[in-house]
Amino acid sequence: MATVRVVIAEKHLKEAAAMAASGETPPDGFHIFSDERAQGLRLVVQKNRASWVVKYKGWSKTIGWVYPDDNRPLKTASAARDLVPVVKAILDEDADQLEPFLTARHNGRDNKSAREEMRPVVKTWTLQECADAMIEARTKTTSSSPLRKASVDEIRRTLRRDEMKDLVGAPVATMKRGEVEKVRDKIEAAAGISAAKKCVSNIRSIMSYCCEYKSGDSGLDHKDMWWELLKTDSKINARTRTPTIPEIVKTLNLAAHYLHVSLPGRVDGKHGVRDNVYAGFWWLVLTAQRTSAALALKKVDFYPDPRDPDYYLAAWDEGVTKNKKTHVLPVPRRAVDHMLPLMEAAADHGSDWAFPSERGSEENDIHINRTAVRQLIVRLEGNDNLMRGKDEARNLLAELGIAHWAPHDLRRSITAAMDDAGIPGGASAILAHEVRLSEHLGEDALTEAQREEWLATRMAKITRLAYGGGAFLKLKKTAMIVWTDAVLDAWEAIQAPEAVELQAAA
């Protein structure tokens, strides 16, 4: 390594730039011009680059470049010398401040302005770190206020939004209310009022948790809990969409067609509908459960009713349902016979779930999420990200005279059907609106030898819960027969060649 002590001048800059531009590596890897006027200032030449470096105490800090000139150019020795005393002073005060200073300096500020624009380098938790800490703590069995899986999923969906990308990596201690409000407004414009409200609610929860339990790590203090003032000035109008049974089965029929072909306008070449999503779609139609809970069905919790051969029982643990009560639903044999082949066709990697995700594996066993089924309808309308604006994309539902609907709307459809059948209480029974059974079904870590005994015990417990309601179970059975028969009758009718109206899917 050659080090030459000189009063660095224009000729040395040209020499350094030429050496770097040659693409050759100097002997020993470096050639250094050490300035005799500014102590510690060096012009360091390496292969393909020549940089200004301040060597001071234990630091060697690059402050600019002679070559190449597309990154923080510093083209004169006098400009480099002017920076040396300022850089040394900053290193003495707080070395972490040097990078913010250089950023401002190379963005056109003079030394004084660049120093004024420097901000403290905050080392407390970011919003993402705060969220991770809250989720970890509140999903432990010892948590006094546990989060449901659906809530955890919602928090993570919020943080993954494109509009949130600048917030999630920012320290919460320096975050401003106005910054969050701008993000809230962007989310409302892009995804609607509901998504904006969830954003506000989730950020409030995350920051309140860390203020209360992780103040030191997060840097949050109860003296300025500004996030508690976050609100949305929009309300969600009550939804009235109530798809009719003919509209529902036409949608299912359309989806079935695209199990084998691509949707118009899709550019990825994949089939329009996946088997596991189609099976989940049918399950939502036949049971009208809330989407997140319905799809979180374990295979072991769907089995023949040992007391009634005309039914299966489906059960959800109290941690899955919105009302936090264990819910048991009798499913008529006709509906079961329709569902079992669909569930068998769904992608499976030895999953414990009835509707496993194709993204899952033995190590990460997950079920399809609610977005997948909602997105199925969006794709049939030619309105997902890969189709929107494409000439080939078509709204296949509109071509069949079907207005937009979402899986949650099925709950209004079944309520209307029960009212028409003269059993208004049947919808509440099926939808778990009035369920008051509460017993955790229990699933601890098991050895292989324990599993058979555990499975028998679990089924017995579910069966006891189902029959513990007496007439309540009878009401569920009556309502499920009325609803599933109506859906399957309509489905079978539309399969007749003369009844098929799928010009849009041809």
Short mmCIF file of C-alpha atoms in Angstrom, two decimals, residues 8 241 384 498:
data_model
loop_
_atom_site.label_atom_id
_atom_site.label_comp_id
_atom_site.label_asym_id
_atom_site.label_seq_id
_atom_site.Cartn_x
_atom_site.Cartn_y
_atom_site.Cartn_z
CA ILE A 8 -3.80 17.52 -2.23
CA ARG A 241 -76.27 -7.49 0.31
CA ASP A 384 -57.76 -8.64 -8.93
CA GLU A 498 -80.99 -27.05 -20.23
#
